[in-house]
CSV table of C-alpha atoms and ligand atoms in Angstrom, one decimal:
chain,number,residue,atom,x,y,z
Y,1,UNK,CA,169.0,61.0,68.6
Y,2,UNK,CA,171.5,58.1,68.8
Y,3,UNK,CA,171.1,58.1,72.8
Y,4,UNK,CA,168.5,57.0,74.8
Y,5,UNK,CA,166.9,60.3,76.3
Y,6,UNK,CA,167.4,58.5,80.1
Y,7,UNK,CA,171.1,58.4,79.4
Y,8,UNK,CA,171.2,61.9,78.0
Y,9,UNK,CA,169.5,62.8,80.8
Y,10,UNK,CA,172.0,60.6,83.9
Y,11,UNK,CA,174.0,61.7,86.3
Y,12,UNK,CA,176.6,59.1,86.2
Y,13,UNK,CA,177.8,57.8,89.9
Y,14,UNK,CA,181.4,59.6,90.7
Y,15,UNK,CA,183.9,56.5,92.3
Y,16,UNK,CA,186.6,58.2,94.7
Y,17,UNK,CA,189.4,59.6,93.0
Y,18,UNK,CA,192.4,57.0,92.4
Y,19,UNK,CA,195.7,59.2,92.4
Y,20,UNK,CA,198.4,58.0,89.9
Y,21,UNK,CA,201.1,58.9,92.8
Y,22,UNK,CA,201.5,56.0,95.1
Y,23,UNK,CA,202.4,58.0,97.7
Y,24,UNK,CA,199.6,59.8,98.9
Y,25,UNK,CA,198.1,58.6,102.0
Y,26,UNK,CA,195.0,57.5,100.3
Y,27,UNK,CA,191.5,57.0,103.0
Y,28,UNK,CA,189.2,58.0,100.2
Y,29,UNK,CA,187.6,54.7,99.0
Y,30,UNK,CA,187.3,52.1,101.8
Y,31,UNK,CA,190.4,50.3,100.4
Y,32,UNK,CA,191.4,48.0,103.1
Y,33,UNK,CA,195.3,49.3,103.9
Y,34,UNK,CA,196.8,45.4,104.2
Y,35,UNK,CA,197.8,43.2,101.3
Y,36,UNK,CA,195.4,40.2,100.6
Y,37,UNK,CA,196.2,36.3,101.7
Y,38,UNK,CA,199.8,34.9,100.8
Y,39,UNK,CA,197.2,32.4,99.2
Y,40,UNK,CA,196.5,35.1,96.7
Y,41,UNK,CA,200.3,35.5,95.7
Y,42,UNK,CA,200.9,31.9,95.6
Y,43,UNK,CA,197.6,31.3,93.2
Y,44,UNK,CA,198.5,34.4,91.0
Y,45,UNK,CA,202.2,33.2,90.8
Y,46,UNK,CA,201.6,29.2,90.1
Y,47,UNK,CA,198.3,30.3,87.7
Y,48,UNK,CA,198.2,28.1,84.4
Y,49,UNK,CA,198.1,30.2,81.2
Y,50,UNK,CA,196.2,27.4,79.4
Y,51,UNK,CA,193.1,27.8,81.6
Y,52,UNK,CA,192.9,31.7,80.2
Y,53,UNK,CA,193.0,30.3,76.8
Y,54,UNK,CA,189.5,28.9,77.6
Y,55,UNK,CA,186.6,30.3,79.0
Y,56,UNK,CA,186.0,30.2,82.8
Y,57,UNK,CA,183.5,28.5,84.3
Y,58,UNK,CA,180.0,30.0,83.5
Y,59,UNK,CA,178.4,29.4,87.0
Y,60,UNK,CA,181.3,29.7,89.2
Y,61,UNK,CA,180.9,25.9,90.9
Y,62,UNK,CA,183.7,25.7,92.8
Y,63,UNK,CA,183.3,29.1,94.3
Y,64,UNK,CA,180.0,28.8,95.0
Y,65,UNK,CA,180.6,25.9,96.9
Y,66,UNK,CA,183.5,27.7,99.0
Y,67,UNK,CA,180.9,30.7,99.9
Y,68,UNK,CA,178.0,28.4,100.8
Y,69,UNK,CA,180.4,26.5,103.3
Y,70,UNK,CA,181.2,29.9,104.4
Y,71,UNK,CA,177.9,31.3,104.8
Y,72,UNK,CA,176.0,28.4,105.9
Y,73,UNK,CA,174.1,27.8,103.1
Y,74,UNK,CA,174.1,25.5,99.5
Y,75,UNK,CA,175.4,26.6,96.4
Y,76,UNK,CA,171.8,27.1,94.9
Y,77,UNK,CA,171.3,30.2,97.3
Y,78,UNK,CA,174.7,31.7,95.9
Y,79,UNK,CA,175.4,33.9,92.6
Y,80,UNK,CA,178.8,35.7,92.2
Y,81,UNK,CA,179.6,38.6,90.4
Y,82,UNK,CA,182.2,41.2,88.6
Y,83,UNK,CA,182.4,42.9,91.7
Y,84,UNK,CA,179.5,44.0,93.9
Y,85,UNK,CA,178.5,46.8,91.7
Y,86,UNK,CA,177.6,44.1,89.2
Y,87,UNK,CA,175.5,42.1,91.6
Y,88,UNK,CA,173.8,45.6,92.2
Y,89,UNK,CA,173.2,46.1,88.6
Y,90,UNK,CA,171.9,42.8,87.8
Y,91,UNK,CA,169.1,42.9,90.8
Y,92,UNK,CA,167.6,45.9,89.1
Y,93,UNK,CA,167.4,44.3,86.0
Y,94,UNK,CA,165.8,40.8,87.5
Y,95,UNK,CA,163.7,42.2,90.4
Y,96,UNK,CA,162.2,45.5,89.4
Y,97,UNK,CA,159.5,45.6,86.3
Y,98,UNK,CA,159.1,48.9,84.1
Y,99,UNK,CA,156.3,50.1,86.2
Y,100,UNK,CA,157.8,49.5,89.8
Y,101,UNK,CA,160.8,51.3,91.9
Y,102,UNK,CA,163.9,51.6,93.3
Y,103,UNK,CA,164.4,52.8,97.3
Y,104,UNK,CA,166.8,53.3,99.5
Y,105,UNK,CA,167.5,55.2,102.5
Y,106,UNK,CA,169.4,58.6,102.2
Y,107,UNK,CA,171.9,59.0,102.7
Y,108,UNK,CA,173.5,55.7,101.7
Y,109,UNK,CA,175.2,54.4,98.6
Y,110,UNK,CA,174.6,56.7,95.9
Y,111,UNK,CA,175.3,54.6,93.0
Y,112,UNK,CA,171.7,52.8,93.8
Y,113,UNK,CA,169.9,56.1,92.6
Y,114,UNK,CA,172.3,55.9,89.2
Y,115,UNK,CA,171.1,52.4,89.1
Y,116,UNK,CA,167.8,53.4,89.1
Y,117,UNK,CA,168.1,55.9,86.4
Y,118,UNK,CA,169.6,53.7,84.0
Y,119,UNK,CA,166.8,51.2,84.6
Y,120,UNK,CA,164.8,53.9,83.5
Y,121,UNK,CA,162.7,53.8,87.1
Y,122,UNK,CA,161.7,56.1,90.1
Y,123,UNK,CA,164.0,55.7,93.2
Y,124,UNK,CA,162.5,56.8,96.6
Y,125,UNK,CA,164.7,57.9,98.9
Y,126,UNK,CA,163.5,57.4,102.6
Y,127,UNK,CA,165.5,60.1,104.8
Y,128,UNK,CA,167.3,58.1,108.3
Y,129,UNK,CA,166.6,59.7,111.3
Y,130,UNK,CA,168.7,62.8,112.1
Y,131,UNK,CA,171.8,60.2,113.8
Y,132,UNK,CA,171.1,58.3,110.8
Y,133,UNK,CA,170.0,55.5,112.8
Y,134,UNK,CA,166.6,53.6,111.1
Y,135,UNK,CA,163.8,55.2,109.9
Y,136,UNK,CA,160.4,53.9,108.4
Y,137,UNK,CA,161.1,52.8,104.9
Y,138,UNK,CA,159.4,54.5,102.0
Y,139,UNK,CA,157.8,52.3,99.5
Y,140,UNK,CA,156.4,53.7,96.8
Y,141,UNK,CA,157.6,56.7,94.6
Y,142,UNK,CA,154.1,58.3,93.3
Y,143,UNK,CA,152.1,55.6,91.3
Y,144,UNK,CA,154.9,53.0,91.5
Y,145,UNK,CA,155.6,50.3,94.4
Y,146,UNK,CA,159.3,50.0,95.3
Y,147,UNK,CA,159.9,46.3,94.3
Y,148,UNK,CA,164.0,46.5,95.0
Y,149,UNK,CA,165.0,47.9,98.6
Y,150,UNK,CA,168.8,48.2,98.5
Y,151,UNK,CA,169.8,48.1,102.4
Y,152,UNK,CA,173.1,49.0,103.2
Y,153,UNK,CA,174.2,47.6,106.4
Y,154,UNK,CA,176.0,48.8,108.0
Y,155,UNK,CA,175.5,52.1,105.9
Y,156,UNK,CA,177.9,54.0,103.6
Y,157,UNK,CA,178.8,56.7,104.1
Y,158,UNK,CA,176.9,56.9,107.4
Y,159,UNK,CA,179.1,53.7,109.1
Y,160,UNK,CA,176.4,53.2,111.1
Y,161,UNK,CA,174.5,49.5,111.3
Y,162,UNK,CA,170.6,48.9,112.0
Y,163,UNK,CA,170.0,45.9,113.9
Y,164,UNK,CA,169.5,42.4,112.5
Y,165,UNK,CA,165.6,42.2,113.7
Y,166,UNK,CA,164.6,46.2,112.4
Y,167,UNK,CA,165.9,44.7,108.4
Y,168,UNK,CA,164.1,41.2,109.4
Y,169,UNK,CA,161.1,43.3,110.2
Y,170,UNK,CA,160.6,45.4,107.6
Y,171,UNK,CA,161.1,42.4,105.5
Y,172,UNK,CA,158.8,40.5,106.8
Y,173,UNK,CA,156.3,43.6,105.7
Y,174,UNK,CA,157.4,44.7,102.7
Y,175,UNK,CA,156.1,42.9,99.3
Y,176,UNK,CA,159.3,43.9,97.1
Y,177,UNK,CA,163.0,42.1,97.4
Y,178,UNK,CA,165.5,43.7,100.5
Y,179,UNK,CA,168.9,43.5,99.1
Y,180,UNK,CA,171.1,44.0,102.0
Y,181,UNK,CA,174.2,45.3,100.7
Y,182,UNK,CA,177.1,44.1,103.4
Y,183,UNK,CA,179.8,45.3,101.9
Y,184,UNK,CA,181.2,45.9,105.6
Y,185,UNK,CA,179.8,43.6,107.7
Y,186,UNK,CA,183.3,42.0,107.8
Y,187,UNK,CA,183.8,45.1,110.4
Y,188,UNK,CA,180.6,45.1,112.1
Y,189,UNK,CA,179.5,43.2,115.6
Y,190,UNK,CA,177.0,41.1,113.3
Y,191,UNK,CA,175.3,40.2,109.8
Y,192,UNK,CA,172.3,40.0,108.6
Y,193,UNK,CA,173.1,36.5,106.7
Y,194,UNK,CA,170.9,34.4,108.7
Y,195,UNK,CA,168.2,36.0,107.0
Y,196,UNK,CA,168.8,35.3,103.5
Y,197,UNK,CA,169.7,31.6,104.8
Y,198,UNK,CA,166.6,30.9,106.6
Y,199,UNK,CA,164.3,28.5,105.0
Y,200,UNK,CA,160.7,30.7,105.9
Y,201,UNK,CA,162.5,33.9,103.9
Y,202,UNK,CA,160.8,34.7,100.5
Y,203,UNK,CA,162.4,38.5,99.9
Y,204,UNK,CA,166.0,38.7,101.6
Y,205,UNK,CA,169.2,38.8,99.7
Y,206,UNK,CA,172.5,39.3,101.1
Y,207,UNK,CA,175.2,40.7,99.3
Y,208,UNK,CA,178.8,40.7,99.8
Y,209,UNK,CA,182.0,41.9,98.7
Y,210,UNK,CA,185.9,40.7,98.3
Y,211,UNK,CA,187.0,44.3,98.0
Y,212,UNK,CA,187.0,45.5,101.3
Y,213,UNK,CA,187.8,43.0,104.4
Y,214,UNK,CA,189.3,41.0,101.7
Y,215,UNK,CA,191.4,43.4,100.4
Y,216,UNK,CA,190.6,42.7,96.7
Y,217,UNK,CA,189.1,45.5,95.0
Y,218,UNK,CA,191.3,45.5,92.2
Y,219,UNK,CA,189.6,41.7,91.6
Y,220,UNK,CA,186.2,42.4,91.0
Y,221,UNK,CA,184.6,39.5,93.3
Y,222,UNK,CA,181.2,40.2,94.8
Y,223,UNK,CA,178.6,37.7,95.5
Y,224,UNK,CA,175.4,37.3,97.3
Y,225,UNK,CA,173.2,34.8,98.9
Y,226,UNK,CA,169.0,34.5,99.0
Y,227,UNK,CA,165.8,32.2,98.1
Y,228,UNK,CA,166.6,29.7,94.8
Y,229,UNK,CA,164.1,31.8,92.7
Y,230,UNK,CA,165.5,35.0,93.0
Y,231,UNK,CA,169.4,33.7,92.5
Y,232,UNK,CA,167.9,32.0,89.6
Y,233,UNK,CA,166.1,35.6,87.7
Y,234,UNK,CA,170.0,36.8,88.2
Y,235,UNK,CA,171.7,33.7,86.7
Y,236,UNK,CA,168.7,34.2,83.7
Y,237,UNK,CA,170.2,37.8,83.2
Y,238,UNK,CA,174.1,37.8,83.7
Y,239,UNK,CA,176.4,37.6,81.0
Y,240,UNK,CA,177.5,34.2,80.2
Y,241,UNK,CA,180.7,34.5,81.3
Y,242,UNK,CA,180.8,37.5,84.1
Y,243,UNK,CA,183.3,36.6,86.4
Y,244,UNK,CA,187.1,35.9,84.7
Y,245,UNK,CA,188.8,32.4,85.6
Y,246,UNK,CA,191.7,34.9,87.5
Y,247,UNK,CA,188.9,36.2,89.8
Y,248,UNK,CA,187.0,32.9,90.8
Y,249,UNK,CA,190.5,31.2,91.4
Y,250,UNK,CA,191.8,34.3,93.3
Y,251,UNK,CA,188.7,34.0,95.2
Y,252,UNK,CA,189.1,30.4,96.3
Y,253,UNK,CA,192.5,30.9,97.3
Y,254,UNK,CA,191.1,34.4,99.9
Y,255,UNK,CA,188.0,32.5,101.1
Y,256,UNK,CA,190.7,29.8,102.3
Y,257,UNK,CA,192.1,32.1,104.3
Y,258,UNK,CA,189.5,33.4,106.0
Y,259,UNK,CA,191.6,34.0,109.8
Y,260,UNK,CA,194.2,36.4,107.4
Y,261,UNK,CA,190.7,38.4,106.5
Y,262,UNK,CA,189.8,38.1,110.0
Y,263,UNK,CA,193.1,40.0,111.7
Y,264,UNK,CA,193.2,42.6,109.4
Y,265,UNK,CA,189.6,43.2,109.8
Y,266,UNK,CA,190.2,43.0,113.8
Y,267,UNK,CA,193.3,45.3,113.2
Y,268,UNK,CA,190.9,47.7,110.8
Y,269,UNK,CA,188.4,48.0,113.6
Y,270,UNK,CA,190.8,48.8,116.4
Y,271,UNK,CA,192.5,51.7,114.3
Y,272,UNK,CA,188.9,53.0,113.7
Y,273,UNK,CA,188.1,52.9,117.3
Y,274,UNK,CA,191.2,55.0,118.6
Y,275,UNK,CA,190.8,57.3,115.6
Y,276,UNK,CA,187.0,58.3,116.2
Y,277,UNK,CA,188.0,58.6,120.3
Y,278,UNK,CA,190.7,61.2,119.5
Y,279,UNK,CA,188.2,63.1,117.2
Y,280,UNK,CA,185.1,63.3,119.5
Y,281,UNK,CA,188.0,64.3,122.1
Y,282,UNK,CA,188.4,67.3,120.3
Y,283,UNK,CA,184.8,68.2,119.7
Y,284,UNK,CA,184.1,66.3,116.5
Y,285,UNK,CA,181.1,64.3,115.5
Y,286,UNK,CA,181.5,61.0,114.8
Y,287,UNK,CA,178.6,58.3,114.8
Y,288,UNK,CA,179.6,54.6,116.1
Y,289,UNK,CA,181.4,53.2,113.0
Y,290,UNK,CA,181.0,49.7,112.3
Y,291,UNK,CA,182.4,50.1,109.0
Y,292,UNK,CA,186.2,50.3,108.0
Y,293,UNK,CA,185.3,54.0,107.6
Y,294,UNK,CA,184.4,57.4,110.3
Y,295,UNK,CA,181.9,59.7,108.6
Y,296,UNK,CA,183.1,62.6,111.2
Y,297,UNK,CA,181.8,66.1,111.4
Y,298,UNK,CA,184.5,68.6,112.1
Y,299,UNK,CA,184.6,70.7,115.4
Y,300,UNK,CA,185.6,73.9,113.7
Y,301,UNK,CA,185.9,74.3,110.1
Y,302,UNK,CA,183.6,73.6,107.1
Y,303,UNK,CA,184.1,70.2,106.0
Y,304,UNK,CA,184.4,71.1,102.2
Y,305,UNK,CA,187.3,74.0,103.4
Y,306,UNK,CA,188.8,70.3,105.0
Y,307,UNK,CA,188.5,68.2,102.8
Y,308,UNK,CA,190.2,70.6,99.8
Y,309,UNK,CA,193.7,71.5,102.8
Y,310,UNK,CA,194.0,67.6,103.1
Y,311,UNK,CA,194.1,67.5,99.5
Y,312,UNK,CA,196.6,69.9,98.9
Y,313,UNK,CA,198.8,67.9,101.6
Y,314,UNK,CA,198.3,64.7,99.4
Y,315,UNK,CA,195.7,63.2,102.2
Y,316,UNK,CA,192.4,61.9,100.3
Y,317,UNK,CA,189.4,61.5,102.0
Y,318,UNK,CA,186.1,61.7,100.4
Y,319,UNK,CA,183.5,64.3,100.4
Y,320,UNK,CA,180.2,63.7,99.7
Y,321,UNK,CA,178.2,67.8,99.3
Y,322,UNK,CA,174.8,67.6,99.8
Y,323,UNK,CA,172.0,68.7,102.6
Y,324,UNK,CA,172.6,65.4,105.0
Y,325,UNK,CA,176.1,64.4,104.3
Y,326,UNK,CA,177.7,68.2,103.2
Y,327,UNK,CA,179.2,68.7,107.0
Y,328,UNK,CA,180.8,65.7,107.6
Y,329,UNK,CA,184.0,63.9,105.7
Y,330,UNK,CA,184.3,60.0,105.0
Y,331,UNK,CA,187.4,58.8,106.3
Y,332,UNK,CA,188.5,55.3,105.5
Y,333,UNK,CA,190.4,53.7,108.0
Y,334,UNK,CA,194.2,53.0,106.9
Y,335,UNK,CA,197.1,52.2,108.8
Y,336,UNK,CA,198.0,53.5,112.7
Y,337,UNK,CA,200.9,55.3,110.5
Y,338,UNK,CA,198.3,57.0,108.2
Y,339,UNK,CA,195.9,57.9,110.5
Y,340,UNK,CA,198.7,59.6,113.1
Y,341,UNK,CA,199.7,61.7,110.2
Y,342,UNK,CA,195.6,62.8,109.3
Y,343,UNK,CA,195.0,63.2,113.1
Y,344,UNK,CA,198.5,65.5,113.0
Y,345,UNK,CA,197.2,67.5,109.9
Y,346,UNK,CA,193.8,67.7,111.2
Y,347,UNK,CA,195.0,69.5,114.6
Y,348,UNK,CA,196.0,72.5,112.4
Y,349,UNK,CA,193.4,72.4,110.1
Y,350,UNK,CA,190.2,72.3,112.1
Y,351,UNK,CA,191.8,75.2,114.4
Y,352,UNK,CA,188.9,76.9,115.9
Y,353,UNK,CA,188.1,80.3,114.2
Y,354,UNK,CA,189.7,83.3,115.4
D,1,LIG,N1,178.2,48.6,98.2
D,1,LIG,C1,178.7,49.5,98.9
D,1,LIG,C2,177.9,50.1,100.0
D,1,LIG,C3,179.9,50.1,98.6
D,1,LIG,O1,180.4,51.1,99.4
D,1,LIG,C4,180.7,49.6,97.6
D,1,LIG,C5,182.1,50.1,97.2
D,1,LIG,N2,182.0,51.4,96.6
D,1,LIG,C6,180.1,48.6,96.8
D,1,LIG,C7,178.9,48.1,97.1
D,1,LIG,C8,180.8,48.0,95.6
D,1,LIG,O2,181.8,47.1,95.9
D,1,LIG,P1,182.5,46.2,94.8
D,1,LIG,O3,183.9,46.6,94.8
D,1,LIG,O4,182.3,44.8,95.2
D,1,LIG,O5,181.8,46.5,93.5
């Protein structure tokens, strides 16, 4: 056979659905609903076409230097990649041996159990508790030790966060890497960077991404920040040139403006918080987001029966079908505009039954 019997045999990870029409009132895949800095415009607009005709920067200097200064750390502890997802990709590859394991908790992010399968590896799932608050981590799948914890914090889809200690805990115990992916933490009451910058840590990583609170997931900009030896295994197994010139000087110009991040994060979280108090008004389920996203459990209706009538009305939210996360829909937070007209909508859907 001309494929390799572990991609025969993959489920590939399913991203959100990106409509063609622009007009759709799109909540579907934690887009962030305001345009990125003026900084952006001005870089993109001014950019010289010489510097495409050459190849970028291999290690991303200038970059690094921008995140360390934001993250309290040296450039040594930072390695940048084609998006998140890519960061994700490359930690299985440098951090988990033939023999070992992938785990997460479930539910959370289920591209890390794709991950897994293209590695060719176990994954262990450990289940949350039933709010989907912490729950002791599982760390071996049969015969093999997890040596790559993916921690999502705070959680997707779940939006909720575990606190700084419980991840520096478990750390402290566990013998593999914990990648804490903070993809959200831009919308969350705190981080768990301190960890991966503290000089005693061995096993922490800390991952981040430009897409959300940045507004720049068309970019591809993710990076992350931990111990010297591990950022080194990932620099061993990147391409050589894996993040475009466009993206690292797009970058530099959003990390300069970190207080235009910051009110549109503050504006994010202020939307979320009015939005989940007129759901759990009218019965619904909603867990503390600290996410730019509600993962909210109808009053009334099946979520699926939802999820399909928002459709039809050009509203896209995400479903995820499955025994933990089959009742509930993922909403990402948009504008006050866009989530009046979902909160309308929703009034007649969710009716109670007759
Ligand atoms: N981690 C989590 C938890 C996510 O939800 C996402 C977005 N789907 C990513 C990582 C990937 O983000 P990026 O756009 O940086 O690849």
């Amino acid at each position: 056979m001309r494929i390799a019997k572990s991609v025969r045999a993959l489920t590939p990870y399913t991203p959100g659905e990106q409509p063609k029409d622009r007009s759709v009132i799109k909540l579907n895949t934690n887009e962030n609903p305001y345009p990125p800095s003026p900084l952006v415009e001005k870089v993109l607009a001014s950019f010289d076409l010489d510097r495409l005709r050459r190849y970028p920067d291999p290690v991303f200097t200038e970059l690094r230097e921008k995140i360390a200064e934001r993250d309290g750390t040296v450039p040594a502890r930072v390695f940048v990649g084609n998006g998140s997802d890519e960061v994700l990709t490359l930690a299985a590859r440098a951090f988990v041996d033939d023999d070992e394991a992938i785990g997460s908790f479930d539910p959370s992010y289920s591209l890390y159990k794709t991950l897994a399968a293209i590695r060719n590896v176990p994954f262990a799932p450990s289940p949350l508790a039933p709010d989907f608050t912490w729950a002791p981590p599982v760390t071996r799948a049969g015969d093999a030790p997890v040596a790559l914890f993916l921690l999502t914090n705070p959680n997707a889809p779940t939006s909720v966060r575990y606190p700084r200690e419980q991840v520096s805990a478990f750390a402290k115990s566990f013998l593999g890497v914990v990648l804490v992916d903070e993809a959200y933490a831009d919308f969350a009451d705190d981080t768990c960077m301190p960890l991966a910058a503290a000089a005693d840590n061995a096993n922490v990583v800390v991952m981040r991404t430009l897409s959300k609170s940045f507004s720049l997931a068309g970019l591809r900009l993710g990076y992350c920040v931990g111990p010297e030896d591990l950022i080194e295994a990932l620099y061993k197994v990147k391409d050589s040139y894996n993040v475009d010139a466009i993206a690292q000087a797009v970058a530099l110009a959003a990390l300069a403006d970190l207080p235009w991040m910051r009110r549109n994060a503050a504006k994010v979280q202020k939307t979320r918080d009015a939005t989940a108090d007129t759901l759990r008004a009218r019965g619904w389920d909603v867990p503390p987001s600290q996410a730019n996203f509600l993962f909210a459990k109808p009053a009334h209706r099946p979520a699926a029966e939802i999820f399909e009538k928002l459709r039809q009305r050009n509203i896209f939210v995400r479903y995820f079908p499955g025994p933990r996360t089959g009742d509930r829909l993922r909403i990402s937070v948009g504008t006050d505009a866009d989530m009046d007209t979902l909160l309308d909508v929703l009034a007649e859907l969710d009716s109670p039954l007759a």
